[in-house]
XYZ file of C-alpha atoms in Angstrom:
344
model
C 26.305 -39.751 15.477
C 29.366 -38.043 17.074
C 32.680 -37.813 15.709
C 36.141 -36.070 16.903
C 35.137 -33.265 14.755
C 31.430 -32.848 16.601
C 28.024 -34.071 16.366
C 26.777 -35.377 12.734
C 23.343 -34.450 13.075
C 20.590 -35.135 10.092
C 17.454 -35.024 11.183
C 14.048 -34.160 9.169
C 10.444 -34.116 10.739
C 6.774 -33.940 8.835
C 3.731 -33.371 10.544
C 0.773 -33.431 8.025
C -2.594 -31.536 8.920
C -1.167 -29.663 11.865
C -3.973 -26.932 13.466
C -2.654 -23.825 14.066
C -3.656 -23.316 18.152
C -1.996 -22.360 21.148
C -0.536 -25.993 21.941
C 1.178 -25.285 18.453
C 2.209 -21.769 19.462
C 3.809 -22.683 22.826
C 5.654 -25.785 21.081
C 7.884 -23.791 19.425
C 8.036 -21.011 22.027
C 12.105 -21.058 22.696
C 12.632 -22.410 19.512
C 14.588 -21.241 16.512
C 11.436 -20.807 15.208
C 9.519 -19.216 18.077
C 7.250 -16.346 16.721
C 6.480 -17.517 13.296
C 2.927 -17.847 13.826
C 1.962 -14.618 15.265
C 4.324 -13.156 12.090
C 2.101 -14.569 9.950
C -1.317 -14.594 11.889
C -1.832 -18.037 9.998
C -5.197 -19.653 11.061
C -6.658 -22.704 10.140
C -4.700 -26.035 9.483
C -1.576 -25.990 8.038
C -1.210 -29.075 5.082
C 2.449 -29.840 5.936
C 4.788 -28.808 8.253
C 8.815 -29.433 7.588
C 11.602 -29.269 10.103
C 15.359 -29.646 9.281
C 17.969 -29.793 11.547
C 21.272 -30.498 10.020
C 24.934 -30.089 11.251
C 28.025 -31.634 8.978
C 31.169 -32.410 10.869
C 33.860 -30.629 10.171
C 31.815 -27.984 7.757
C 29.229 -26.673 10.222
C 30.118 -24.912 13.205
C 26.319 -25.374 14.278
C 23.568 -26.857 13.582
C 21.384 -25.317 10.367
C 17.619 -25.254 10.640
C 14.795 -24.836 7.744
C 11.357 -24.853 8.804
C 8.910 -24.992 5.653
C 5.076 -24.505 6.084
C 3.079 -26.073 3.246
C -0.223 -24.007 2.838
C -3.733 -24.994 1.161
C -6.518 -23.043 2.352
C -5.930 -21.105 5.153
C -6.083 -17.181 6.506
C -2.562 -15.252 5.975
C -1.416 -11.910 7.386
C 1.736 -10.953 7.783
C 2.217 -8.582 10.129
C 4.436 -5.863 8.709
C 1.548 -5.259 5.932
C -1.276 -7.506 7.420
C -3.588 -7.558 4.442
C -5.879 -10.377 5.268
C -5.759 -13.160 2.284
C -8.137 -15.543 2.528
C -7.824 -19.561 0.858
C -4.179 -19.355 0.429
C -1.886 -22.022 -1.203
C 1.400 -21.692 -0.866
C 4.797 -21.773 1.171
C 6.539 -19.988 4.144
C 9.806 -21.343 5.155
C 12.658 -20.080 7.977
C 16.080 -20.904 8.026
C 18.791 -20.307 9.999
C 22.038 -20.444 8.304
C 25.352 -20.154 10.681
C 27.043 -16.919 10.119
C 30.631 -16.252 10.915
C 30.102 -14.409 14.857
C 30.882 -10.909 15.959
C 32.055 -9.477 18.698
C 30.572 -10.322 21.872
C 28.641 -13.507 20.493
C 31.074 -15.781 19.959
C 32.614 -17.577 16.521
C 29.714 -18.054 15.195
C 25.757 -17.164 15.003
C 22.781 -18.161 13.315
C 21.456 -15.817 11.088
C 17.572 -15.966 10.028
C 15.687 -16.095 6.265
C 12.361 -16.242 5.487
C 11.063 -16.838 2.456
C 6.961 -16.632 0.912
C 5.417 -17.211 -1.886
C 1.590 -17.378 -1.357
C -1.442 -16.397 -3.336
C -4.865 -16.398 -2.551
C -8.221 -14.310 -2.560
C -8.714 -10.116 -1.216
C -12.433 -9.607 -0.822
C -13.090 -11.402 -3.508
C -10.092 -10.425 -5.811
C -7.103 -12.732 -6.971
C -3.785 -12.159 -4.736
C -0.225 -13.047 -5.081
C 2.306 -12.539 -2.185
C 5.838 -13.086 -2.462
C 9.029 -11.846 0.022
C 12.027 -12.893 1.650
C 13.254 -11.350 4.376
C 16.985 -11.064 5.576
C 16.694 -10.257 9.276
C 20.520 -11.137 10.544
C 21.174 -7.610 7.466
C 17.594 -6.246 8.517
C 16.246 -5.993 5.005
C 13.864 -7.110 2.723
C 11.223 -6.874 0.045
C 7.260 -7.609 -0.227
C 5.791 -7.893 -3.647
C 2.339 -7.516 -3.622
C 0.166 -8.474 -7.189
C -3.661 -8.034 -7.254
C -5.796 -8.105 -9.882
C -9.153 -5.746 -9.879
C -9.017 -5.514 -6.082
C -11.301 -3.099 -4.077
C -9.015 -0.058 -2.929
C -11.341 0.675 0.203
C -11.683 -1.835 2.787
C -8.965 -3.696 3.881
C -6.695 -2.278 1.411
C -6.913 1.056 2.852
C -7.205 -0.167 6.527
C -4.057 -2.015 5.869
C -2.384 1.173 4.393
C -3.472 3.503 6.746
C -2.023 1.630 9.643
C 1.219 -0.731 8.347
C 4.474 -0.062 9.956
C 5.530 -0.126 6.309
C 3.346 2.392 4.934
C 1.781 4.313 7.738
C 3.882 7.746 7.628
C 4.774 7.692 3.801
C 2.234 6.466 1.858
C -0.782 6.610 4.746
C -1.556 10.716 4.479
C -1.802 10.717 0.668
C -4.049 8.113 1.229
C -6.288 9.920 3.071
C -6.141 12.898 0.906
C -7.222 11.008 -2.183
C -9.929 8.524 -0.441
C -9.509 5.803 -3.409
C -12.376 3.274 -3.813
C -13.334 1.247 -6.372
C -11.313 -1.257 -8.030
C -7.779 -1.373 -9.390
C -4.791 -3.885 -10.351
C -2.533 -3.181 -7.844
C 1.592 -4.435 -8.285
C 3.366 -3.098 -5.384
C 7.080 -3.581 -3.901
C 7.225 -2.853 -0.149
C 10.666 -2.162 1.657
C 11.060 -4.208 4.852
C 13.151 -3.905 8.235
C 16.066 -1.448 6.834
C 15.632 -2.102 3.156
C 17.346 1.465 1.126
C 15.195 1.237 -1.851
C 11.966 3.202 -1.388
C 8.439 1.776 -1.581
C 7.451 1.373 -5.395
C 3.440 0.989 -6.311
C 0.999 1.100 -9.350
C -2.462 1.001 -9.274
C -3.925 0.901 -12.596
C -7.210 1.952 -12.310
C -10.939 0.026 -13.289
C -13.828 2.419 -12.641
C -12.005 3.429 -9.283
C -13.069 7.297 -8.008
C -10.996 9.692 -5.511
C -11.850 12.603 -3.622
C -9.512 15.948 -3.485
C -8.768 16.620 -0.148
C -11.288 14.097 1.051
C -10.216 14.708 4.957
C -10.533 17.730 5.321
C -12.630 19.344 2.843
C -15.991 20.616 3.325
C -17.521 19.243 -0.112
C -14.548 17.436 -1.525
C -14.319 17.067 -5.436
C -15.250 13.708 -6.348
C -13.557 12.375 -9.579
C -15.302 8.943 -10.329
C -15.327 6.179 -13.025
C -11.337 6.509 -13.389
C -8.980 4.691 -15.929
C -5.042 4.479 -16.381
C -2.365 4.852 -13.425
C -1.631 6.035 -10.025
C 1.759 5.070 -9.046
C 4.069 5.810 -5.735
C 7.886 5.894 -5.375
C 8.729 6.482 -2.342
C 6.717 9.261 -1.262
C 5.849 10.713 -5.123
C 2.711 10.420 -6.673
C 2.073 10.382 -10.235
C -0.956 10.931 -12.316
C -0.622 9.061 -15.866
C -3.919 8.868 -18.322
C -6.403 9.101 -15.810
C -9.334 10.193 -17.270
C -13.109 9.831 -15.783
C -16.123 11.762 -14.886
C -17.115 14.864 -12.622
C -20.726 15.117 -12.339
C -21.253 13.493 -15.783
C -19.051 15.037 -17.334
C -15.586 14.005 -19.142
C -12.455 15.184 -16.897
C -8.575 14.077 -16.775
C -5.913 14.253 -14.090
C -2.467 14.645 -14.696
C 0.879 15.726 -12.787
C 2.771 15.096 -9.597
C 2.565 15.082 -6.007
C 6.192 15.128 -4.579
C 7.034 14.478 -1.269
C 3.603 13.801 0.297
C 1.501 15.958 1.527
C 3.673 18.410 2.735
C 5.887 18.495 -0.936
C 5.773 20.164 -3.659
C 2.702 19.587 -6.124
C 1.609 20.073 -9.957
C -1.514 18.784 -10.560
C -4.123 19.669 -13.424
C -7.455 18.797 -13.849
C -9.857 19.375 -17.185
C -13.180 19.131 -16.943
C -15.853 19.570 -19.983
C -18.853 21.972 -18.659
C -20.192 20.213 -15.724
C -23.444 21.316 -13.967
C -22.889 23.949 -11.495
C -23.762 23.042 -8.065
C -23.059 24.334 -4.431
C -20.649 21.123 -3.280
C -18.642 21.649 -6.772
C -18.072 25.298 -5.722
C -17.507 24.564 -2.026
C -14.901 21.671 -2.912
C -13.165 24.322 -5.744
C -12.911 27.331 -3.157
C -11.401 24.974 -0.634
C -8.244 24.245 -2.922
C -7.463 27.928 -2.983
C -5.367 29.651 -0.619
C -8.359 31.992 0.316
C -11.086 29.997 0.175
C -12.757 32.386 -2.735
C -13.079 31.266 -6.202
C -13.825 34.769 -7.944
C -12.046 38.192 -6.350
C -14.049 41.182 -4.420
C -16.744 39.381 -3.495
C -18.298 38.317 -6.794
C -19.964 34.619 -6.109
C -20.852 32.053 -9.059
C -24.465 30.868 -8.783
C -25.411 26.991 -8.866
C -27.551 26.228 -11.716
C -25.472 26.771 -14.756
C -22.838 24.806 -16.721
C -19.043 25.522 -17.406
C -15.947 23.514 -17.611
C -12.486 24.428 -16.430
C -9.157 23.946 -15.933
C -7.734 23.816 -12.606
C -3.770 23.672 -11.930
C -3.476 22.858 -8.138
C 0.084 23.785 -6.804
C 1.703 23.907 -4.054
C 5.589 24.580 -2.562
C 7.695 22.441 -0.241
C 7.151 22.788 3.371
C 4.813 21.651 5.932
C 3.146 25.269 6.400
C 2.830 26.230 2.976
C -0.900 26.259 1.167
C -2.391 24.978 -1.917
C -3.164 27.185 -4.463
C -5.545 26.879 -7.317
C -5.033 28.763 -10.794
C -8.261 28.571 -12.312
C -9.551 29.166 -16.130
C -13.094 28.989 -17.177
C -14.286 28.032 -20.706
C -17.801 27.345 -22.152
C -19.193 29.389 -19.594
C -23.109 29.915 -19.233
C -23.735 30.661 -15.567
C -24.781 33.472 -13.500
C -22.574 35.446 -11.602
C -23.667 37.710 -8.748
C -21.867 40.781 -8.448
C -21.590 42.540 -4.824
C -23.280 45.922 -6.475
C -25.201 44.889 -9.623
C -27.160 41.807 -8.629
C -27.024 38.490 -11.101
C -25.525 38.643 -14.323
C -25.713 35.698 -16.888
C -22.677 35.051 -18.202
C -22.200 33.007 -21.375
């Protein structure tokens, strides 16, 4: 209808069972909605597909659009964080509210929203998936809940190599190597979003590895309860408690700033079974690579346990340095001189 004060335009389309294909893809290319299906890498066929176009006289300046995506079994990944969910249920939808103009572009503009809230299945392990996205104030939030999902995989691929993650979160990544299985709640910032990515993992048998990228025999801490969590680029270490070689060790402190902050972390172990890997991945954590001074060498074989406090100051060429103490000790220690002495 058209009136003095413009076109009254109310118009709604449904398209049930619509495959997701090229012919689909170059349909809306142009569109107000043109690149919603590679945001989304969406394959399969989508259940329902809503269009509204809708433009009062006298009230809207242009024409609104909502485009809402009904979901019920297909593959998701959205492409700022393109974890790959698999069977999801759920709903995507774009609109494009008018926004007063600025200058250069006229009275007005359309601004665009989208809006998710999807779960479904990671590698076997209940997802939920929820965001909306202001791009017209380029900003935004994805929260991410999954419950006992594997941390290697496509987890850490996904990590490792997200826009959203790959120079803050990605290198402690690395450094830690997390595997197993963990309920994971995490709060992404998108586009331009000020408030800093916010994650916990609570841990369910998961294991790590100290310096797992570049050590020679990196410390593997395995069977792991209670929580790693990220704020921005700060790691904590809450209750985690696990095993080293059998035997009964906790983690606690900090890792601030990444990899090239400033870090207090200690370790506890009960006397673990000496071997050469455990005393190639301690030496690497010290600034020297030497575990006991002038040349005196601890021999595999024995038992001891330990506390380690791994430190380290702000800067990107500063080292890590290990402050070790020894307790239950029965090992044999080689001295440069005297030949082996058993130490208990």
């Amino acid at each position: 209808l058209f009136t003095e004060e413009g076109a009254d335009i109310r118009l709604t389309v449904e398209v049930v069972n619509m495959r997701v294909d090229e012919d689909l893809e170059r349909a809306v290319e142009g569109s107000d909605f043109a690149g919603i299906f590679d945001t989304f890498q969406l394959a399969g066929v989508v259940d329902l597909v809503e269009i509204d176009v809708m433009r009062v006289p006298g009230i809207d300046a242009l024409s609104k659009a909502r485009l809402r995506l009904q979901l019920e079994g297909e593959q998701f990944k959205y492409t700022p964080f393109p974890i790959p969910v698999e069977d999801v249920r759920g709903t995507i939808t774009v609109r494009r509210p008018v926004l007063p103009g600025t200058e250069g572009e006229g009275p007005h503009r359309r601004g665009t929203v989208i809006a998710f809230d999807v779960t479904g299945w990671l590698e076997g392990a209940p997802i939920r998936a929820t965001a909306e996205i202001v791009g017209h104030e380029e900003r935004g939030r994805l929260h991410i809940e999954a419950d006992g999902v594997p941390l290697a995989g496509a987890l850490t691929r996904t990590v490792l190599t997200s826009e959203t993650t790959g120079e803050g979160l990605a290198p402690i990544w690395r450094w830690l190597e997390p595997r197993g299985r963990a309920d994971v709640v995490a709060s992404i910032p998108l586009r331009d979003d000020p408030k800093p990515m916010q994650l916990t993992t609570t841990l369910k048998g998961a294991s790590i590895r100290l310096d797992a990228e570049s050590s020679p025999a990196p410390i593997e801490l395995s069977g792991l309860s209670g929580q790693l969590t990220v704020d921005g680029d700060d790691v904590r270490f809450s209750d985690v408690e696990g095993f080293l070689g059998g035997s009964r060790t906790t983690i606690f402190g900090n890792m601030l700033g990444g990899t090239e902050g400033t870090w207090d972390l200690q370790i506890e172990a009960d006397p673990v079974r000496i071997t050469p890997g455990l005393l190639k991945g301690l030496a690497h954590l010290t600034s020297d690579g030497e575990l006991l001074p002038d040349g005196m060498r601890i021999e595999s074989g024995g038992r001891l346990g330990f506390s380690a406090h791994i430190t380290r100051e702000a800067g990107p060429d500063e080292e890590l340095a290990l402050d070790l103490t020894l307790r239950e000790i029965d090992v044999d220690v080689r001295l440069p001189q005297a030949g082996a002495v058993h130490v208990v």
